[in-house]
Amino acid sequence: MGLLIGTVAKMSKTSVDTIRFYEKNGLIPPPSRRESGYREYERETVTRLAFIRNAKELGFTLAEIREMLDLRTTPGTPCQSVQKLAEDKIRVATEKIERLIRIRAALEKLVEACRADHPTPDCPILDALDISLG
């Protein structure tokens, strides 16, 4: 007997709405239905949902996750295809880290320039934001 969606959600630490979304978008196979109309999932679905959750935590998009799932089920696919996706994700993460470092440095400079005892019209942080937006 298969698992009901609430059980799958609890086991996979995923919401029922997310499971339905993944099903609708082809990330998990459609479940069979009981006579009552309730969805009945295979235990493998829990494993697949964990895979999706873990991949999302590493920054992979749903499109990239779908591609990895397809690669996983295609016989003879070299690991190199998955490695390329991971290398691309490393590049993106590195770019984000570098951008965040620049943001932190800019904010630190603004905080250092701030004279907390001055009224807000003279605030260098607000002035800098006006310049950036203007």
Coordinates of C-alpha atoms in Angstrom, one line a residue:
M1 CA 0.0 0.0 0.0
G2 CA 1.3 3.4 -0.9
L3 CA 1.8 6.5 1.2
L4 CA -0.7 9.3 1.6
I5 CA 0.5 12.8 0.8
G6 CA 0.5 13.9 4.5
T7 CA 2.8 11.0 5.4
V8 CA 5.1 11.8 2.4
A9 CA 5.2 15.4 3.5
K10 CA 6.2 14.6 7.0
M11 CA 8.8 12.0 6.0
S12 CA 10.4 14.2 3.4
K13 CA 10.1 17.5 5.5
T14 CA 8.2 19.0 2.5
S15 CA 4.9 20.7 2.5
V16 CA 1.8 19.2 0.9
D17 CA 1.6 22.2 -1.4
T18 CA 5.2 21.7 -2.5
I19 CA 4.6 18.1 -3.3
R20 CA 1.6 19.0 -5.4
F21 CA 3.7 21.7 -7.1
Y22 CA 6.5 19.2 -7.9
E23 CA 4.0 16.7 -9.2
K24 CA 2.4 19.3 -11.4
N25 CA 5.8 20.3 -12.8
G26 CA 7.0 16.8 -13.4
L27 CA 9.7 16.6 -10.7
I28 CA 8.1 13.7 -9.1
P29 CA 6.0 11.1 -10.9
P30 CA 2.2 11.3 -10.6
P31 CA 1.0 9.0 -7.9
S32 CA -1.7 6.4 -8.3
R33 CA -5.1 7.1 -6.8
R34 CA -7.1 5.2 -4.4
E35 CA -10.8 4.6 -5.1
S36 CA -11.5 7.5 -2.7
G37 CA -9.4 9.8 -5.0
Y38 CA -6.5 10.2 -2.5
R39 CA -3.1 10.3 -4.0
E40 CA -1.0 7.2 -3.1
Y41 CA 2.8 7.7 -3.4
E42 CA 5.5 5.2 -3.6
R43 CA 8.3 5.2 -1.0
E44 CA 10.8 6.3 -3.7
T45 CA 9.0 9.6 -3.8
V46 CA 10.3 10.4 -0.3
T47 CA 13.8 9.8 -1.5
R48 CA 13.3 11.9 -4.6
L49 CA 11.9 14.8 -2.5
A50 CA 14.9 14.6 -0.3
F51 CA 17.1 14.8 -3.4
I52 CA 15.2 17.9 -4.6
R53 CA 15.4 19.6 -1.2
N54 CA 19.1 18.9 -0.9
A55 CA 19.8 20.2 -4.4
K56 CA 17.8 23.3 -3.7
E57 CA 19.8 23.9 -0.5
L58 CA 22.9 23.9 -2.7
G59 CA 21.4 26.5 -4.9
F60 CA 20.2 24.5 -7.9
T61 CA 17.2 25.8 -9.7
L62 CA 14.2 23.5 -10.4
A63 CA 15.2 23.4 -14.0
E64 CA 18.7 22.2 -13.1
I65 CA 17.2 19.7 -10.6
R66 CA 15.0 18.4 -13.4
E67 CA 18.0 18.0 -15.6
M68 CA 19.9 16.1 -12.9
L69 CA 17.0 13.8 -12.3
D70 CA 16.8 13.2 -16.1
L71 CA 20.5 12.5 -16.2
R72 CA 20.2 10.1 -13.3
T73 CA 17.6 8.0 -15.0
T74 CA 19.2 8.0 -18.5
P75 CA 21.4 4.9 -18.9
G76 CA 25.0 5.5 -19.9
T77 CA 25.0 9.2 -19.0
P78 CA 28.5 10.1 -17.8
C79 CA 29.0 11.7 -14.4
Q80 CA 30.7 14.5 -16.3
S81 CA 27.3 15.9 -17.2
V82 CA 26.4 16.3 -13.5
Q83 CA 29.9 17.6 -12.7
K84 CA 29.4 20.4 -15.3
L85 CA 26.2 21.5 -13.5
A86 CA 28.0 21.5 -10.2
E87 CA 31.0 23.4 -11.6
D88 CA 28.6 26.0 -13.0
K89 CA 26.9 26.3 -9.6
I90 CA 30.4 26.8 -7.9
R91 CA 31.0 29.7 -10.4
V92 CA 27.7 31.3 -9.6
A93 CA 28.3 30.9 -5.8
T94 CA 31.7 32.4 -6.1
E95 CA 30.3 35.4 -8.0
K96 CA 27.6 35.9 -5.3
I97 CA 30.2 35.6 -2.5
E98 CA 32.4 38.3 -4.2
R99 CA 29.4 40.5 -4.7
L100 CA 28.4 40.1 -1.0
I101 CA 32.0 40.9 0.1
R102 CA 31.8 44.2 -2.0
I103 CA 28.4 45.0 -0.4
R104 CA 29.8 44.4 3.1
A105 CA 32.8 46.6 2.4
A106 CA 30.6 49.4 1.1
L107 CA 28.3 49.1 4.1
E108 CA 31.2 49.2 6.5
K109 CA 32.5 52.4 4.9
L110 CA 29.0 54.0 5.2
V111 CA 28.7 52.9 8.8
E112 CA 32.1 54.4 9.6
A113 CA 31.2 57.6 7.9
C114 CA 28.0 57.9 9.9
R115 CA 27.9 60.4 12.7
A116 CA 25.2 58.9 14.9
D117 CA 24.7 62.2 16.8
H118 CA 23.7 64.1 13.6
P119 CA 20.1 64.4 12.4
T120 CA 19.0 62.1 9.6
P121 CA 19.0 64.8 6.9
D122 CA 22.8 64.8 7.4
C123 CA 23.1 61.0 7.4
P124 CA 25.8 59.9 5.0
I125 CA 24.2 56.5 4.6
L126 CA 20.9 58.1 3.4
D127 CA 22.9 60.5 1.2
A128 CA 24.8 57.6 -0.4
L129 CA 21.6 55.7 -1.1
D130 CA 20.1 58.8 -2.7
I131 CA 23.1 59.1 -5.0
S132 CA 22.9 55.4 -5.9
L133 CA 19.3 55.7 -6.8
G134 CA 19.5 59.1 -8.4

